[in-house]
Amino acid sequence: MAELNQTPEKAGSKSRSKKAALRVDLTAMVDLAFLLITFFILTTTLSKPHAMDVAMPVGDEQGGVPESRTLTVCLGKDNKVMYYLGLANKPLVAAKLTNFKRDGLRKAIVDIREQVKKATGKSMMVMIKPADTSVYENLVSALDEMTIAGVQQYAIADIAPKDVSLLKDRQAY
């Protein structure tokens, strides 16, 4: 049992009244403190991790997506993004440089998606190609833009030498 005792007066000192020793039982307060600590530890909600769903291909399908439905997004330095529709050698939509703002990559994806849907009647496939000079944040931003724009099919691929030369021509590598 916990006690708090006041020190007794010395024998030679004069005191007007004789003070009794003060005794306070702290057991109940300690028990309450441990109960409160236990309660708050057990009821605290820790932050839950947020994960993005990634769909992986199933089986050994060898069918490809035609270049008329393939949008290539190349991530460059300084938060710059280059995109084109089709092949790098002969693009259906010429390579353009933009950023990650609302009127940048998102608008380009929505516009080209509508153009592809009108021309082919099918959905668009996006190839995301991060360059060596891009940062991880740009890749996450590009994936976020795919989710926001409602793109169902996209992939992350290695950047090709032709894409690197296009980025260099636009001072984005």
PDB file of C-alpha atoms in Angstrom, residues 6-62:
ATOM      1  CA  GLN A   6       5.046  13.825   6.721  1.00  0.00           C
ATOM      2  CA  THR A   7       8.387  13.952   8.523  1.00  0.00           C
ATOM      3  CA  PRO A   8       8.005  14.305  12.291  1.00  0.00           C
ATOM      4  CA  GLU A   9       9.257  17.419  14.113  1.00  0.00           C
ATOM      5  CA  LYS A  10      12.651  17.253  15.811  1.00  0.00           C
ATOM      6  CA  ALA A  11      12.724  16.814  19.556  1.00  0.00           C
ATOM      7  CA  GLY A  12      14.444  20.122  20.331  1.00  0.00           C
ATOM      8  CA  SER A  13      12.245  22.324  18.185  1.00  0.00           C
ATOM      9  CA  LYS A  14       9.301  24.166  19.565  1.00  0.00           C
ATOM     10  CA  SER A  15       5.969  23.855  17.890  1.00  0.00           C
ATOM     11  CA  ARG A  16       2.699  25.351  18.839  1.00  0.00           C
ATOM     12  CA  SER A  17       0.675  22.266  18.147  1.00  0.00           C
ATOM     13  CA  LYS A  18       1.531  18.689  17.698  1.00  0.00           C
ATOM     14  CA  LYS A  19       0.890  17.686  14.082  1.00  0.00           C
ATOM     15  CA  ALA A  20      -0.267  14.202  13.297  1.00  0.00           C
ATOM     16  CA  ALA A  21       1.383  12.236  10.489  1.00  0.00           C
ATOM     17  CA  LEU A  22      -0.560  12.602   7.224  1.00  0.00           C
ATOM     18  CA  ARG A  23      -1.320   9.303   5.526  1.00  0.00           C
ATOM     19  CA  VAL A  24      -2.753   9.247   1.975  1.00  0.00           C
ATOM     20  CA  ASP A  25      -3.535   5.940   0.321  1.00  0.00           C
ATOM     21  CA  LEU A  26      -2.543   6.190  -3.382  1.00  0.00           C
ATOM     22  CA  THR A  27      -3.464   2.618  -4.366  1.00  0.00           C
ATOM     23  CA  ALA A  28      -6.812   3.547  -5.887  1.00  0.00           C
ATOM     24  CA  MET A  29      -5.270   6.381  -7.938  1.00  0.00           C
ATOM     25  CA  VAL A  30      -2.542   4.104  -9.326  1.00  0.00           C
ATOM     26  CA  ASP A  31      -5.134   1.474 -10.227  1.00  0.00           C
ATOM     27  CA  LEU A  32      -7.242   4.092 -11.985  1.00  0.00           C
ATOM     28  CA  ALA A  33      -4.223   5.403 -13.897  1.00  0.00           C
ATOM     29  CA  PHE A  34      -3.372   1.923 -15.195  1.00  0.00           C
ATOM     30  CA  LEU A  35      -6.976   1.271 -16.145  1.00  0.00           C
ATOM     31  CA  LEU A  36      -7.117   4.535 -18.126  1.00  0.00           C
ATOM     32  CA  ILE A  37      -3.807   3.838 -19.865  1.00  0.00           C
ATOM     33  CA  THR A  38      -4.982   0.338 -20.790  1.00  0.00           C
ATOM     34  CA  PHE A  39      -8.308   1.676 -22.045  1.00  0.00           C
ATOM     35  CA  PHE A  40      -6.705   4.316 -24.283  1.00  0.00           C
ATOM     36  CA  ILE A  41      -4.125   1.900 -25.681  1.00  0.00           C
ATOM     37  CA  LEU A  42      -6.751  -0.682 -26.578  1.00  0.00           C
ATOM     38  CA  THR A  43      -9.238   1.769 -28.089  1.00  0.00           C
ATOM     39  CA  THR A  44      -6.780   3.832 -30.137  1.00  0.00           C
ATOM     40  CA  THR A  45      -7.146   3.408 -33.891  1.00  0.00           C
ATOM     41  CA  LEU A  46      -3.857   3.316 -35.716  1.00  0.00           C
ATOM     42  CA  SER A  47      -3.659   4.767 -39.208  1.00  0.00           C
ATOM     43  CA  LYS A  48      -4.584   2.228 -41.814  1.00  0.00           C
ATOM     44  CA  PRO A  49      -2.413   1.956 -44.945  1.00  0.00           C
ATOM     45  CA  HIS A  50      -4.054   2.920 -48.211  1.00  0.00           C
ATOM     46  CA  ALA A  51      -3.211   0.634 -51.113  1.00  0.00           C
ATOM     47  CA  MET A  52      -3.965   0.937 -54.784  1.00  0.00           C
ATOM     48  CA  ASP A  53      -5.412  -2.074 -56.564  1.00  0.00           C
ATOM     49  CA  VAL A  54      -3.213  -3.357 -59.367  1.00  0.00           C
ATOM     50  CA  ALA A  55      -4.651  -5.780 -61.897  1.00  0.00           C
ATOM     51  CA  MET A  56      -2.106  -8.227 -63.222  1.00  0.00           C
ATOM     52  CA  PRO A  57      -2.546 -10.109 -66.505  1.00  0.00           C
ATOM     53  CA  VAL A  58      -3.858 -13.648 -66.268  1.00  0.00           C
ATOM     54  CA  GLY A  59      -2.700 -16.459 -68.517  1.00  0.00           C
ATOM     55  CA  ASP A  60      -0.422 -16.386 -71.502  1.00  0.00           C
ATOM     56  CA  GLU A  61      -2.342 -14.130 -73.854  1.00  0.00           C
ATOM     57  CA  GLN A  62      -0.122 -12.863 -76.628  1.00  0.00           C
TER      58      GLN A  62
END
